[in-house]
PDB file of C-alpha atoms in Angstrom:
ATOM      1  CA  UNK A   1     103.470  96.858  89.135  1.00 84.00           C
ATOM      2  CA  UNK A   2     101.178  96.818  86.547  1.00 92.00           C
ATOM      3  CA  UNK A   3      98.097  95.491  86.575  1.00 95.00           C
ATOM      4  CA  UNK A   4      94.505  94.939  84.772  1.00 96.00           C
ATOM      5  CA  UNK A   5      91.020  95.897  86.314  1.00 95.00           C
ATOM      6  CA  UNK A   6      87.766  95.853  84.849  1.00 95.00           C
ATOM      7  CA  UNK A   7      84.808  97.476  86.527  1.00 93.00           C
ATOM      8  CA  UNK A   8      83.027  97.635  88.357  1.00 92.00           C
ATOM      9  CA  UNK A   9      85.055  94.837  90.426  1.00 91.00           C
ATOM     10  CA  UNK A  10      84.725  93.342  94.086  1.00 89.00           C
ATOM     11  CA  UNK A  11      86.325  94.411  97.533  1.00 92.00           C
ATOM     12  CA  UNK A  12      88.540  91.183  97.595  1.00 93.00           C
ATOM     13  CA  UNK A  13      90.232  92.215  93.500  1.00 94.00           C
ATOM     14  CA  UNK A  14      90.703  95.711  95.975  1.00 96.00           C
ATOM     15  CA  UNK A  15      92.683  94.210  98.471  1.00 96.00           C
ATOM     16  CA  UNK A  16      95.230  93.215  95.887  1.00 96.00           C
ATOM     17  CA  UNK A  17      96.219  96.626  94.638  1.00 97.00           C
ATOM     18  CA  UNK A  18      98.937  98.499  96.176  1.00 96.00           C
ATOM     19  CA  UNK A  19      99.956 102.095  96.407  1.00 95.00           C
ATOM     20  CA  UNK A  20     102.403 102.738  93.326  1.00 95.00           C
ATOM     21  CA  UNK A  21     100.431  99.299  91.331  1.00 96.00           C
ATOM     22  CA  UNK A  22     100.527 101.433  87.404  1.00 96.00           C
ATOM     23  CA  UNK A  23      96.351  99.577  86.595  1.00 96.00           C
ATOM     24  CA  UNK A  24      94.443  99.988  82.962  1.00 96.00           C
ATOM     25  CA  UNK A  25      91.543  99.956  84.182  1.00 96.00           C
ATOM     26  CA  UNK A  26      88.460  98.507  81.163  1.00 97.00           C
ATOM     27  CA  UNK A  27      84.416  98.694  81.827  1.00 97.00           C
ATOM     28  CA  UNK A  28      82.175 101.005  83.645  1.00 97.00           C
ATOM     29  CA  UNK A  29      83.235 104.694  84.860  1.00 97.00           C
ATOM     30  CA  UNK A  30      80.914 107.122  85.923  1.00 97.00           C
ATOM     31  CA  UNK A  31      81.483 111.000  85.962  1.00 96.00           C
ATOM     32  CA  UNK A  32      81.179 113.531  87.928  1.00 96.00           C
ATOM     33  CA  UNK A  33      82.404 116.703  90.007  1.00 95.00           C
ATOM     34  CA  UNK A  34      82.301 119.840  92.847  1.00 94.00           C
ATOM     35  CA  UNK A  35      78.328 120.165  91.485  1.00 96.00           C
ATOM     36  CA  UNK A  36      76.991 116.625  90.538  1.00 97.00           C
ATOM     37  CA  UNK A  37      78.395 115.546  94.224  1.00 97.00           C
ATOM     38  CA  UNK A  38      77.230 118.703  96.311  1.00 97.00           C
ATOM     39  CA  UNK A  39      73.637 116.930  94.700  1.00 97.00           C
ATOM     40  CA  UNK A  40      74.046 113.390  94.473  1.00 97.00           C
ATOM     41  CA  UNK A  41      75.571 114.581  98.614  1.00 97.00           C
ATOM     42  CA  UNK A  42      72.091 116.519 100.090  1.00 97.00           C
ATOM     43  CA  UNK A  43      69.874 113.285  97.781  1.00 97.00           C
ATOM     44  CA  UNK A  44      71.073 110.989 100.009  1.00 96.00           C
ATOM     45  CA  UNK A  45      70.681 113.205 102.977  1.00 95.00           C
ATOM     46  CA  UNK A  46      67.650 114.097 102.279  1.00 97.00           C
ATOM     47  CA  UNK A  47      66.666 110.327 101.588  1.00 96.00           C
ATOM     48  CA  UNK A  48      66.659 109.817  97.480  1.00 96.00           C
ATOM     49  CA  UNK A  49      68.701 107.498  95.325  1.00 96.00           C
ATOM     50  CA  UNK A  50      71.942 108.399  93.641  1.00 97.00           C
ATOM     51  CA  UNK A  51      71.129 108.364  89.235  1.00 96.00           C
ATOM     52  CA  UNK A  52      73.296 104.689  89.123  1.00 96.00           C
ATOM     53  CA  UNK A  53      73.689 102.111  90.945  1.00 95.00           C
ATOM     54  CA  UNK A  54      77.156 102.805  92.316  1.00 95.00           C
ATOM     55  CA  UNK A  55      77.955  99.942  94.223  1.00 94.00           C
ATOM     56  CA  UNK A  56      81.016  98.378  92.835  1.00 95.00           C
ATOM     57  CA  UNK A  57      81.364 101.366  91.230  1.00 96.00           C
ATOM     58  CA  UNK A  58      84.295 103.827  90.306  1.00 98.00           C
ATOM     59  CA  UNK A  59      83.442 107.610  89.599  1.00 98.00           C
ATOM     60  CA  UNK A  60      86.484 109.707  87.469  1.00 96.00           C
ATOM     61  CA  UNK A  61      86.511 113.705  88.720  1.00 96.00           C
ATOM     62  CA  UNK A  62      85.803 114.869  85.214  1.00 92.00           C
ATOM     63  CA  UNK A  63      84.686 117.617  82.980  1.00 80.00           C
ATOM     64  CA  UNK A  64      85.023 116.613  79.694  1.00 83.00           C
ATOM     65  CA  UNK A  65      85.214 119.444  76.503  1.00 81.00           C
ATOM     66  CA  UNK A  66      83.327 118.977  74.000  1.00 82.00           C
ATOM     67  CA  UNK A  67      83.752 116.374  71.930  1.00 84.00           C
ATOM     68  CA  UNK A  68      85.075 117.667  67.780  1.00 84.00           C
ATOM     69  CA  UNK A  69      83.683 115.943  65.319  1.00 88.00           C
ATOM     70  CA  UNK A  70      84.009 111.910  65.175  1.00 85.00           C
ATOM     71  CA  UNK A  71      85.316 111.730  68.904  1.00 87.00           C
ATOM     72  CA  UNK A  72      82.707 110.655  71.527  1.00 89.00           C
ATOM     73  CA  UNK A  73      84.520 112.865  73.673  1.00 87.00           C
ATOM     74  CA  UNK A  74      86.524 116.108  74.159  1.00 85.00           C
ATOM     75  CA  UNK A  75      89.651 116.416  76.306  1.00 85.00           C
ATOM     76  CA  UNK A  76      89.510 114.241  78.647  1.00 89.00           C
ATOM     77  CA  UNK A  77      91.915 114.863  82.026  1.00 85.00           C
ATOM     78  CA  UNK A  78      90.894 114.412  85.488  1.00 91.00           C
ATOM     79  CA  UNK A  79      90.133 117.568  88.404  1.00 90.00           C
ATOM     80  CA  UNK A  80      91.514 118.404  91.684  1.00 93.00           C
ATOM     81  CA  UNK A  81      90.736 115.978  93.624  1.00 96.00           C
ATOM     82  CA  UNK A  82      90.153 117.750  96.891  1.00 96.00           C
ATOM     83  CA  UNK A  83      86.739 119.862  95.615  1.00 96.00           C
ATOM     84  CA  UNK A  84      84.724 116.413  96.280  1.00 97.00           C
ATOM     85  CA  UNK A  85      86.592 115.605 100.241  1.00 98.00           C
ATOM     86  CA  UNK A  86      83.481 116.418 101.796  1.00 97.00           C
ATOM     87  CA  UNK A  87      81.209 114.295  99.763  1.00 98.00           C
ATOM     88  CA  UNK A  88      83.396 111.177  99.416  1.00 98.00           C
ATOM     89  CA  UNK A  89      83.328 109.650 102.999  1.00 98.00           C
ATOM     90  CA  UNK A  90      79.630 108.991 102.879  1.00 98.00           C
ATOM     91  CA  UNK A  91      79.171 108.024  98.937  1.00 98.00           C
ATOM     92  CA  UNK A  92      81.814 105.084 100.086  1.00 98.00           C
ATOM     93  CA  UNK A  93      79.277 104.235 102.534  1.00 97.00           C
ATOM     94  CA  UNK A  94      76.987 104.023  99.806  1.00 96.00           C
ATOM     95  CA  UNK A  95      79.589 101.825  98.490  1.00 96.00           C
ATOM     96  CA  UNK A  96      82.103 104.060  95.866  1.00 97.00           C
ATOM     97  CA  UNK A  97      84.747 101.838  95.441  1.00 98.00           C
ATOM     98  CA  UNK A  98      87.424 104.049  93.532  1.00 98.00           C
ATOM     99  CA  UNK A  99      87.988 107.419  92.585  1.00 98.00           C
ATOM    100  CA  UNK A 100      89.964 108.678  89.691  1.00 97.00           C
ATOM    101  CA  UNK A 101      91.360 113.162  90.258  1.00 96.00           C
ATOM    102  CA  UNK A 102      95.000 114.352  91.153  1.00 95.00           C
ATOM    103  CA  UNK A 103      95.446 116.084  93.468  1.00 94.00           C
ATOM    104  CA  UNK A 104      95.867 115.115  97.916  1.00 95.00           C
ATOM    105  CA  UNK A 105      93.117 113.312  99.509  1.00 97.00           C
ATOM    106  CA  UNK A 106      91.854 114.945 103.595  1.00 97.00           C
ATOM    107  CA  UNK A 107      92.249 112.736 106.178  1.00 97.00           C
ATOM    108  CA  UNK A 108      88.878 111.753 106.800  1.00 98.00           C
ATOM    109  CA  UNK A 109      89.029 111.053 103.280  1.00 98.00           C
ATOM    110  CA  UNK A 110      91.436 107.983 103.674  1.00 98.00           C
ATOM    111  CA  UNK A 111      90.043 107.400 106.487  1.00 98.00           C
ATOM    112  CA  UNK A 112      86.895 106.453 104.620  1.00 98.00           C
ATOM    113  CA  UNK A 113      89.276 104.678 101.987  1.00 98.00           C
ATOM    114  CA  UNK A 114      90.665 102.456 104.140  1.00 98.00           C
ATOM    115  CA  UNK A 115      87.010 101.843 105.969  1.00 98.00           C
ATOM    116  CA  UNK A 116      84.849 100.907 102.996  1.00 98.00           C
ATOM    117  CA  UNK A 117      87.310  98.671 100.723  1.00 97.00           C
ATOM    118  CA  UNK A 118      88.139 101.396  98.351  1.00 98.00           C
ATOM    119  CA  UNK A 119      90.847 102.471  96.431  1.00 98.00           C
ATOM    120  CA  UNK A 120      92.122 106.450  95.280  1.00 98.00           C
ATOM    121  CA  UNK A 121      93.569 106.365  91.774  1.00 98.00           C
ATOM    122  CA  UNK A 122      95.275 109.474  89.947  1.00 95.00           C
ATOM    123  CA  UNK A 123      94.855 110.253  86.161  1.00 92.00           C
ATOM    124  CA  UNK A 124      97.987 112.233  84.846  1.00 83.00           C
ATOM    125  CA  UNK A 125      97.068 115.948  84.426  1.00 72.00           C
ATOM    126  CA  UNK A 126      97.300 117.352  81.502  1.00 69.00           C
ATOM    127  CA  UNK A 127      96.937 114.178  78.953  1.00 73.00           C
ATOM    128  CA  UNK A 128      93.439 114.864  78.632  1.00 77.00           C
ATOM    129  CA  UNK A 129      93.389 114.784  74.677  1.00 80.00           C
ATOM    130  CA  UNK A 130      95.042 111.225  75.203  1.00 81.00           C
ATOM    131  CA  UNK A 131      92.920 109.976  77.851  1.00 84.00           C
ATOM    132  CA  UNK A 132      89.839 110.151  75.616  1.00 86.00           C
ATOM    133  CA  UNK A 133      91.220 108.334  73.549  1.00 88.00           C
ATOM    134  CA  UNK A 134      90.486 105.413  76.177  1.00 89.00           C
ATOM    135  CA  UNK A 135      86.890 105.837  76.228  1.00 92.00           C
ATOM    136  CA  UNK A 136      84.617 103.936  74.189  1.00 95.00           C
ATOM    137  CA  UNK A 137      81.805 105.486  74.983  1.00 96.00           C
ATOM    138  CA  UNK A 138      80.180 108.431  76.410  1.00 94.00           C
ATOM    139  CA  UNK A 139      76.647 109.414  77.256  1.00 95.00           C
ATOM    140  CA  UNK A 140      74.371 111.536  79.914  1.00 95.00           C
ATOM    141  CA  UNK A 141      73.048 110.331  82.041  1.00 97.00           C
ATOM    142  CA  UNK A 142      72.284 112.255  85.267  1.00 97.00           C
ATOM    143  CA  UNK A 143      71.873 116.473  86.130  1.00 97.00           C
ATOM    144  CA  UNK A 144      71.916 116.871  82.508  1.00 95.00           C
ATOM    145  CA  UNK A 145      71.473 121.039  82.941  1.00 96.00           C
ATOM    146  CA  UNK A 146      75.142 120.774  84.806  1.00 95.00           C
ATOM    147  CA  UNK A 147      76.772 120.530  81.238  1.00 91.00           C
ATOM    148  CA  UNK A 148      80.233 119.732  81.667  1.00 88.00           C
ATOM    149  CA  UNK A 149      79.331 118.521  85.169  1.00 92.00           C
ATOM    150  CA  UNK A 150      76.882 116.566  84.085  1.00 95.00           C
ATOM    151  CA  UNK A 151      77.156 113.018  85.674  1.00 96.00           C
ATOM    152  CA  UNK A 152      78.587 110.599  82.729  1.00 95.00           C
ATOM    153  CA  UNK A 153      78.567 107.244  81.859  1.00 97.00           C
ATOM    154  CA  UNK A 154      82.102 105.694  80.696  1.00 96.00           C
ATOM    155  CA  UNK A 155      82.847 102.942  78.653  1.00 96.00           C
ATOM    156  CA  UNK A 156      86.477 102.791  78.856  1.00 96.00           C
ATOM    157  CA  UNK A 157      88.892 100.224  77.634  1.00 96.00           C
ATOM    158  CA  UNK A 158      93.166 100.435  79.475  1.00 95.00           C
ATOM    159  CA  UNK A 159      92.064 103.828  80.227  1.00 94.00           C
ATOM    160  CA  UNK A 160      95.668 104.574  82.216  1.00 95.00           C
ATOM    161  CA  UNK A 161      95.726 105.594  86.254  1.00 96.00           C
ATOM    162  CA  UNK A 162      98.001 104.940  89.875  1.00 96.00           C
ATOM    163  CA  UNK A 163      96.963 103.643  92.365  1.00 97.00           C
ATOM    164  CA  UNK A 164      97.477 106.580  94.577  1.00 97.00           C
ATOM    165  CA  UNK A 165      96.012 105.657  98.739  1.00 97.00           C
ATOM    166  CA  UNK A 166      95.439 101.513  98.311  1.00 97.00           C
ATOM    167  CA  UNK A 167      92.301  99.634 100.738  1.00 97.00           C
ATOM    168  CA  UNK A 168      94.930  99.528 103.810  1.00 96.00           C
ATOM    169  CA  UNK A 169      95.763 103.724 103.747  1.00 96.00           C
ATOM    170  CA  UNK A 170      98.720 103.290 101.497  1.00 95.00           C
ATOM    171  CA  UNK A 171      99.466 106.381 100.681  1.00 95.00           C
ATOM    172  CA  UNK A 172     101.586 106.919  97.393  1.00 94.00           C
ATOM    173  CA  UNK A 173     102.232 111.053  97.972  1.00 88.00           C
ATOM    174  CA  UNK A 174     103.486 111.158 102.043  1.00 81.00           C
ATOM    175  CA  UNK A 175     105.684 107.475 101.297  1.00 72.00           C
ATOM    176  CA  UNK A 176     107.342 109.939  98.455  1.00 61.00           C
ATOM    177  CA  UNK A 177     108.347 112.796 100.728  1.00 63.00           C
ATOM    178  CA  UNK A 178     109.036 110.177 103.149  1.00 67.00           C
ATOM    179  CA  UNK A 179     111.628 109.449 101.459  1.00 65.00           C
ATOM    180  CA  UNK A 180     113.150 113.159 100.695  1.00 49.00           C
TER     181      UNK A 180
END
């Protein structure tokens, strides 16, 4: 089913989503990859604060290429989500509600998604140039020293993603495999 969702969002709205739904996201999302996730994880474990309000937010596992003149951002394709699995349960406990990436997630992440009422979505790998056209604003807000892995605040308009794991733990990839 096709749905439009404004981010940040609430638990009730997320509970209506189902694995396989096509979503068009609008609003504010954040980028973070491996190095930024490690830094956020370490900061939280040391009793520190995250560089943005994570409550109700979505994170896009993205390290964009440099923007060309006249562009807001360069290619914006997803990176492999499993590389963030070690850090994800803690971020979900702190209020993260959605993740966008590509590929499978560990059983521990699936469990944390269900426990915290979150969702995992996939952006289509290989479409980074097209996805970047749905980003209307981009600014580095933390960890500038990490270069492309810095945390960015993105304003998106109708960013297309597919719900892969919903709040009930329905897992599109597993469902498809079980039907084969």
